[in-house]
GROMACS .gro file of C-alpha atoms in nm:
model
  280
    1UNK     CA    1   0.296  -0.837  -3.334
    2UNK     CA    2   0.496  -1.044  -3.047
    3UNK     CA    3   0.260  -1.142  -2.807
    4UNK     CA    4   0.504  -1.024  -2.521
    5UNK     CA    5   0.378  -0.648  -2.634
    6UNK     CA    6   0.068  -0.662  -2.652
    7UNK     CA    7  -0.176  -0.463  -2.426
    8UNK     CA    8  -0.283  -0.806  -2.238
    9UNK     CA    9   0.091  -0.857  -2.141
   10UNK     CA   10   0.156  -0.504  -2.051
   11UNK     CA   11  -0.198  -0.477  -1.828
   12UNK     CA   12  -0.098  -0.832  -1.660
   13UNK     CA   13   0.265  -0.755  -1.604
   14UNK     CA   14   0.142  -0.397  -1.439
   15UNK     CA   15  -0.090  -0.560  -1.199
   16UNK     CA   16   0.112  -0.806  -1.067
   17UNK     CA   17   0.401  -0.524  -1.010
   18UNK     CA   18   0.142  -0.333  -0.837
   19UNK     CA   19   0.029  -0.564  -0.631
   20UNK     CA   20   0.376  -0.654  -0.489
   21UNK     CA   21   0.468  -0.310  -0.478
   22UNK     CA   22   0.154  -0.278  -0.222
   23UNK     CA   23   0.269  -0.578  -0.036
   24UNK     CA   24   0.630  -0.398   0.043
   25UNK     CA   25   0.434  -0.134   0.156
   26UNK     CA   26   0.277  -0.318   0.376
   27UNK     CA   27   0.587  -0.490   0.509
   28UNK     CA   28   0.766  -0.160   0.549
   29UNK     CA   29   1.015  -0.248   0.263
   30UNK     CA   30   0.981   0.094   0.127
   31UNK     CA   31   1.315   0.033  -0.136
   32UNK     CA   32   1.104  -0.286  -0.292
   33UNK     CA   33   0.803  -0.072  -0.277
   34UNK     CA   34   0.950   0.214  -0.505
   35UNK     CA   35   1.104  -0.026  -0.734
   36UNK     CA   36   0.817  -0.260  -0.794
   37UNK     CA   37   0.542   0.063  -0.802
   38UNK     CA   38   0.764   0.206  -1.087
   39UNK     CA   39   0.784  -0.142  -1.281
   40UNK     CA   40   0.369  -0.141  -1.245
   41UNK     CA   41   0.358   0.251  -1.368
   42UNK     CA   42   0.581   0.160  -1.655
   43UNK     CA   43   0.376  -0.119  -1.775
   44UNK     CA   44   0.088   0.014  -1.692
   45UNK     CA   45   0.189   0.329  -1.905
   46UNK     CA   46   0.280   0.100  -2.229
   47UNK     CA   47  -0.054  -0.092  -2.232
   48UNK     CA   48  -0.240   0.247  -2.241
   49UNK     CA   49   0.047   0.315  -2.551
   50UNK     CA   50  -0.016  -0.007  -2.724
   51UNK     CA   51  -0.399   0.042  -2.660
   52UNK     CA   52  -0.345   0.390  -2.843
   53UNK     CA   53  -0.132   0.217  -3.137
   54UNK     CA   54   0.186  -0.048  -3.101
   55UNK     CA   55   0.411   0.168  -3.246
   56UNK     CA   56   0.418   0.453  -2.964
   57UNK     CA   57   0.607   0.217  -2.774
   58UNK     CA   58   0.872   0.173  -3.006
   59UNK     CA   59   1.272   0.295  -2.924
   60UNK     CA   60   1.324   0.548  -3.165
   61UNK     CA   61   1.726   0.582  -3.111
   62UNK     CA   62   1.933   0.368  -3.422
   63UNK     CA   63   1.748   0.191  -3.693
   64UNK     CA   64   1.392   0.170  -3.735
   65UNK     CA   65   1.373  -0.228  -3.667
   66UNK     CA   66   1.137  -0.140  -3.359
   67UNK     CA   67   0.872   0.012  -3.629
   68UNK     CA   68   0.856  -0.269  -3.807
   69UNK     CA   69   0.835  -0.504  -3.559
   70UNK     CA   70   0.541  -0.358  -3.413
   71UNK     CA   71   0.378  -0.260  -3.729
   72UNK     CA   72   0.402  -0.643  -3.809
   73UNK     CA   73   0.621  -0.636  -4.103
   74UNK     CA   74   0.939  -0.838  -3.996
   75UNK     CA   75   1.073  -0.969  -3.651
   76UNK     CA   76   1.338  -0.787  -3.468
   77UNK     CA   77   1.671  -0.962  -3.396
   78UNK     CA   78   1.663  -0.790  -2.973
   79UNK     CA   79   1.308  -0.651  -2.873
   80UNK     CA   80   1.372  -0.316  -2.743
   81UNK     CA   81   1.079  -0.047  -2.606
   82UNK     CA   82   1.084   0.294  -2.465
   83UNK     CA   83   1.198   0.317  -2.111
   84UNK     CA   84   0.930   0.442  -1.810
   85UNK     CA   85   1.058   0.798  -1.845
   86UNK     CA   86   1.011   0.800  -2.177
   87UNK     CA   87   0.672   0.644  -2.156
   88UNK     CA   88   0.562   0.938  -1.895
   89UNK     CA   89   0.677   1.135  -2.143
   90UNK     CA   90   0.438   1.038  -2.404
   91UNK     CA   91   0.178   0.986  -2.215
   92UNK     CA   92   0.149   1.331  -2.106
   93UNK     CA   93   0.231   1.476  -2.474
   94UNK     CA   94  -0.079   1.243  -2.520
   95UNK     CA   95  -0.232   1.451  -2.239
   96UNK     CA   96  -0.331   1.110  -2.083
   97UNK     CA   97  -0.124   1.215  -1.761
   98UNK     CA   98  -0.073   1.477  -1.584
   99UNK     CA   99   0.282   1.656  -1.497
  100UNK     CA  100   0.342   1.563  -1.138
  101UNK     CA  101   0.710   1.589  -0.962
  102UNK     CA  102   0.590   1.285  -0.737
  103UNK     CA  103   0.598   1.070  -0.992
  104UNK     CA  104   0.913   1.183  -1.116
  105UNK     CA  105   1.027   1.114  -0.803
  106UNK     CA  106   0.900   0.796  -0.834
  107UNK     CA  107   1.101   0.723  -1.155
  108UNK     CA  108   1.405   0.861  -1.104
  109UNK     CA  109   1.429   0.664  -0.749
  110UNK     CA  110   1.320   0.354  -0.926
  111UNK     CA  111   1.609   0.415  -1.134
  112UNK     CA  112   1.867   0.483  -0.916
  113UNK     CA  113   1.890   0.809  -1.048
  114UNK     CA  114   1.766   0.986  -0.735
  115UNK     CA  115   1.869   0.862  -0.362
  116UNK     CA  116   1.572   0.823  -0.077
  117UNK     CA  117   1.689   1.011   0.203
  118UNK     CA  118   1.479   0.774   0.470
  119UNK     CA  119   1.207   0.519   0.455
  120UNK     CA  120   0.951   0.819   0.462
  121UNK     CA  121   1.037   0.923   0.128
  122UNK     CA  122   0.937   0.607  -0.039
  123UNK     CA  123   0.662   0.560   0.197
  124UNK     CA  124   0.478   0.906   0.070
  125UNK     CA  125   0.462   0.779  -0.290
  126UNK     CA  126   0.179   0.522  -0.209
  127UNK     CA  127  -0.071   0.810  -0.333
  128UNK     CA  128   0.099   0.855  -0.606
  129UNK     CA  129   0.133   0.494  -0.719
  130UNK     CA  130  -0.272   0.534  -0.648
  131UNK     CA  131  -0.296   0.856  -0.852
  132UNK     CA  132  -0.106   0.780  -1.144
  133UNK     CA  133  -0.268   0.412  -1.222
  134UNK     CA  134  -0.608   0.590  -1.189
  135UNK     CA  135  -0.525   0.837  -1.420
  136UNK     CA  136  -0.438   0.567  -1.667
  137UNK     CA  137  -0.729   0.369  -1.652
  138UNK     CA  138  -0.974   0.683  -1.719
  139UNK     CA  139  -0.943   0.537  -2.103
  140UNK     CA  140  -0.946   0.177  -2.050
  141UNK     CA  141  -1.253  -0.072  -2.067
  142UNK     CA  142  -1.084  -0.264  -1.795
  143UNK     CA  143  -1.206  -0.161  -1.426
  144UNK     CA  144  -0.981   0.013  -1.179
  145UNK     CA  145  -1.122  -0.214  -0.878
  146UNK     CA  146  -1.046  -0.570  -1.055
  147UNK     CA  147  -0.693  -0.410  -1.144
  148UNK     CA  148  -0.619  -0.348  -0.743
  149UNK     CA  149  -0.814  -0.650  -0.663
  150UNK     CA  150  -0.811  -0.711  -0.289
  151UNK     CA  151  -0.547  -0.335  -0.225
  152UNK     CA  152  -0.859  -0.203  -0.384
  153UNK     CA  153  -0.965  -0.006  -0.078
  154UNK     CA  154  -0.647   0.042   0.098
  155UNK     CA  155  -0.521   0.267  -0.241
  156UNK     CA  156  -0.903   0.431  -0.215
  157UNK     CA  157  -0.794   0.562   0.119
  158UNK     CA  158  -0.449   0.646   0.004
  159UNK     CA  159  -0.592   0.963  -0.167
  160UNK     CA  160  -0.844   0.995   0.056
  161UNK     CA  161  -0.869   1.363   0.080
  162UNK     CA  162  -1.195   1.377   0.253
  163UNK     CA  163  -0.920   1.213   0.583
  164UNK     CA  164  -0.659   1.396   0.757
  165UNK     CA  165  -0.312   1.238   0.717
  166UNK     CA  166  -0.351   1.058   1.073
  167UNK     CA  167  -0.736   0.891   0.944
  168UNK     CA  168  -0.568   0.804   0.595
  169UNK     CA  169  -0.253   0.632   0.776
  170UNK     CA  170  -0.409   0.455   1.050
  171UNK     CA  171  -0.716   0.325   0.786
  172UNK     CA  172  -0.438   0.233   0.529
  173UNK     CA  173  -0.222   0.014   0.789
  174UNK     CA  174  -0.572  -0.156   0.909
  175UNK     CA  175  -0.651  -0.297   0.553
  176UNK     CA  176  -0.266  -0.424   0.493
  177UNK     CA  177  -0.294  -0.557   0.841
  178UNK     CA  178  -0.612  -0.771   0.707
  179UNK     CA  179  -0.425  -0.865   0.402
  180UNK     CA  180  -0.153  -0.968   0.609
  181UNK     CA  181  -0.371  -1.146   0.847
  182UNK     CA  182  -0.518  -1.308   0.522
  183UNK     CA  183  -0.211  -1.405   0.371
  184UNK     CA  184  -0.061  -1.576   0.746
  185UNK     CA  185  -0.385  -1.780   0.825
  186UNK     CA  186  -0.593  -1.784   0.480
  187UNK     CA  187  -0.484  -2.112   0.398
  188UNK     CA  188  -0.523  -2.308   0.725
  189UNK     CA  189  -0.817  -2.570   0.826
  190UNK     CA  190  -1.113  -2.388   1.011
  191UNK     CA  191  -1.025  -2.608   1.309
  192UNK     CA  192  -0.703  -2.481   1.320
  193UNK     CA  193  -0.763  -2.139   1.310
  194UNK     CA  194  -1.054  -2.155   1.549
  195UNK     CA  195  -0.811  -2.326   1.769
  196UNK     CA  196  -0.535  -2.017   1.721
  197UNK     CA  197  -0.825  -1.769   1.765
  198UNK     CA  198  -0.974  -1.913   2.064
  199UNK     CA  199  -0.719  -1.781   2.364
  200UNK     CA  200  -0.761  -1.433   2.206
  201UNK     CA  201  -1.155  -1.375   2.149
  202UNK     CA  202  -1.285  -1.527   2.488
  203UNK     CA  203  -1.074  -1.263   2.626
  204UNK     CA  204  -1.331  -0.992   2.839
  205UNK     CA  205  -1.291  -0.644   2.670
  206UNK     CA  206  -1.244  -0.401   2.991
  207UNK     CA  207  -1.002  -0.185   3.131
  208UNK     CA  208  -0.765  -0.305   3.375
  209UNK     CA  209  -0.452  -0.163   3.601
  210UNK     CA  210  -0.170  -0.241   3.463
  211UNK     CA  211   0.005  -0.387   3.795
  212UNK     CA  212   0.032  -0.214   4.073
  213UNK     CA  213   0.410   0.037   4.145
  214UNK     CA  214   0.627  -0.107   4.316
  215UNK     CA  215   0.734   0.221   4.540
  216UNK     CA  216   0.370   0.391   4.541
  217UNK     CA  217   0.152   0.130   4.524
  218UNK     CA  218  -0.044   0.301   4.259
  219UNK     CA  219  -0.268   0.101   4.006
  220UNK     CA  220  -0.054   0.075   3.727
  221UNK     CA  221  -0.178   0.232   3.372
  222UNK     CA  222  -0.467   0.079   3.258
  223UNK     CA  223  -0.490  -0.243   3.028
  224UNK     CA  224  -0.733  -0.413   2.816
  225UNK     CA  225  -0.797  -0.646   2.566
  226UNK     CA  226  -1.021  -0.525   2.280
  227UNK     CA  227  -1.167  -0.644   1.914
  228UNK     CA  228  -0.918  -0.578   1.638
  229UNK     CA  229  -0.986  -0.339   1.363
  230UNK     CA  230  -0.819  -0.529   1.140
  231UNK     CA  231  -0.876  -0.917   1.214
  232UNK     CA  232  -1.125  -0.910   1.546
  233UNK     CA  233  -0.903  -1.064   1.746
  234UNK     CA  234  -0.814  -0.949   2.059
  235UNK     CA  235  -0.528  -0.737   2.096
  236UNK     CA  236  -0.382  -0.544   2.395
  237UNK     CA  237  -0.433  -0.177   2.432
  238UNK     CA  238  -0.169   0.006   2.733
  239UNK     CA  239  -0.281   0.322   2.783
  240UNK     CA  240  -0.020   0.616   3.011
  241UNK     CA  241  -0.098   0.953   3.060
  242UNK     CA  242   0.240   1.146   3.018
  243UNK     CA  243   0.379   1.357   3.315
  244UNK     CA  244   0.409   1.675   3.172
  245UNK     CA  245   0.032   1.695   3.008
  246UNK     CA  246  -0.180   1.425   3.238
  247UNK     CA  247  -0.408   1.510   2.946
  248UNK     CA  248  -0.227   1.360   2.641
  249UNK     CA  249  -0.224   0.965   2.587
  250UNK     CA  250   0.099   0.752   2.501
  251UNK     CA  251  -0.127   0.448   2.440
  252UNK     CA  252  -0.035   0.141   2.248
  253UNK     CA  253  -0.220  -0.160   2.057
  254UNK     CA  254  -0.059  -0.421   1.905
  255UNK     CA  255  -0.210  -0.742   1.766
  256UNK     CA  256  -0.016  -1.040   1.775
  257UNK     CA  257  -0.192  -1.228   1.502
  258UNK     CA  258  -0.240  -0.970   1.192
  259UNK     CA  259   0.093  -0.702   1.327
  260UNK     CA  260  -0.147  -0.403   1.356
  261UNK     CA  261   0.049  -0.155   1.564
  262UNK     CA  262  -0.115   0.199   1.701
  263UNK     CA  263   0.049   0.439   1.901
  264UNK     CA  264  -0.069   0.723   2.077
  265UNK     CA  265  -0.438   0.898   2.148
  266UNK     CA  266  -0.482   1.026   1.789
  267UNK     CA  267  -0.406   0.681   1.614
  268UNK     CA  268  -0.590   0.470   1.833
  269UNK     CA  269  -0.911   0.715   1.768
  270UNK     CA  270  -0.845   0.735   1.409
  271UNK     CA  271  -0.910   0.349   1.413
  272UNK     CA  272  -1.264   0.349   1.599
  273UNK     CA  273  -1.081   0.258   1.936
  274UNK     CA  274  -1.231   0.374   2.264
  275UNK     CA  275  -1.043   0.495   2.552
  276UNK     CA  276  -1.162   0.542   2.852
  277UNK     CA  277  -1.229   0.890   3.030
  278UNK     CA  278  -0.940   1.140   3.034
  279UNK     CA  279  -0.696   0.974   2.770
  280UNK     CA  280  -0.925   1.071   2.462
   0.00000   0.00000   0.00000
């Protein structure tokens, strides 16, 4: 059989598709993200087919040249396999997945067949992506963590149900933000990076006023500079109190070195942050 079908190909092909679909996640490129989770789902789908027997991923429409391609008997003049709806399709007449209208969703936007109506749409599906290749590998002898390699954990969280939706987000955008951190400063000397950490870590993690108003003379909101969750650097935290409910925090943290961004009370808890008294 061509070498370009076999379950090897497929299994590589997925992974790397999955991989940069979690990458556009990560970047907020949530277009790239649907079309690169549905290329890894597809593939994905086709090595559990092959695995199962070659010719289940055989295009059954015109003549049979597929079959016999696969089955090893001659060499087809254009290679031609099943598309991913199709391959959903017989996976789950296979009972190997489930029926799920996410992942649908996931296809048909891949596809073009369905518009996104907003970068939230796209952004959803992560769990899905996560869902559906675990739900493949229950039959395969190759591990689920050495498929994900280093996304391993941030898909883990993605389906997370043990979270609320704020803990899953916030813990999701903390591991891209140390892959992206990773990928920014993996490759440069020690000395260097020492030297772009420096400024940042001998920072002194306390509150401070922000300033002091200009017409009242009032401290300003209060400031700090605290450890990272992502990348232990140092990153600013600006904490307000809003007018109408002195009890509820607008606070923000952003990190200038891995792009871990927070905003409000509820996210900056969700990541281990602490705030001082009367913002929690």
């Amino acid at each position: 059989m061509d070498d370009s079908l076999s379950f090897e190909k497929f299994l590589e092909g997925a992974r790397k598709a999955a991989h940069k679909s979690m990458e556009d996640h990560a970047r907020g490129e949530y277009d790239e993200f649907v079309l690169h989770a549905g290329v890894a789902i597809e593939r994905l789908g086709k090595a559990v087919l092959v695995g199962q027997n070659p010719i289940y991923v055989a295009e059954m429409r015109g003549s049979a040249e597929m079959l016999f391609h696969l089955g090893g008997h001659r060499t087809a003049s254009k290679v031609r396999t099943i598309g991913a709806a199709e391959t959903i399709s017989r996976l789950r007449t296979l009972q190997i997945l489930p029926a799920d209208g996410q992942l649908d969703l996931l296809i048909d936007l891949r596809n073009g067949v369905a518009h996104s109506t907003g970068d939230d749409q796209g952004k959803a599906l992560l769990a899905t992506l996560a869902k559906s290749v675990q739900a493949l590998h229950v039959g395969l002898t190759t591990p689920l963590a050495s498929f994900w390699g280093r996304w391993h954990s941030a898909v883990r969280i993605a389906i997370d149900h043990e979270r609320n939706q704020t803990e899953r987000e916030v813990q999701l955008r903390i591991r891209q933000a140390r892959n992206r951190f990773d990928d920014r400063f993996g490759s440069l000397p020690v000395e260097l990076l020492e030297s772009v950490q420096a400024p940042l870590r001998s920072r002194r993690s306390e509150w401070f006023p922000g300033g002091i108003h200009k017409e009242t003379g009032e401290p300003g909101p209060p400031m700090g500079w605290f450890p990272c969750p992502a990348c232990e650097n140092k990153a600013l935290i600006v904490l307000e109190a809003e007018d109408e409910e002195p009890d509820r925090c607008v606070g923000f943290f952003g990190c200038a070195l891995c792009g871990l961004r927070l905003e409000g009370a509820e996210e900056l808890l969700a990541a281990k942050l602490s705030l001082p008294e009367g913002f929690a």
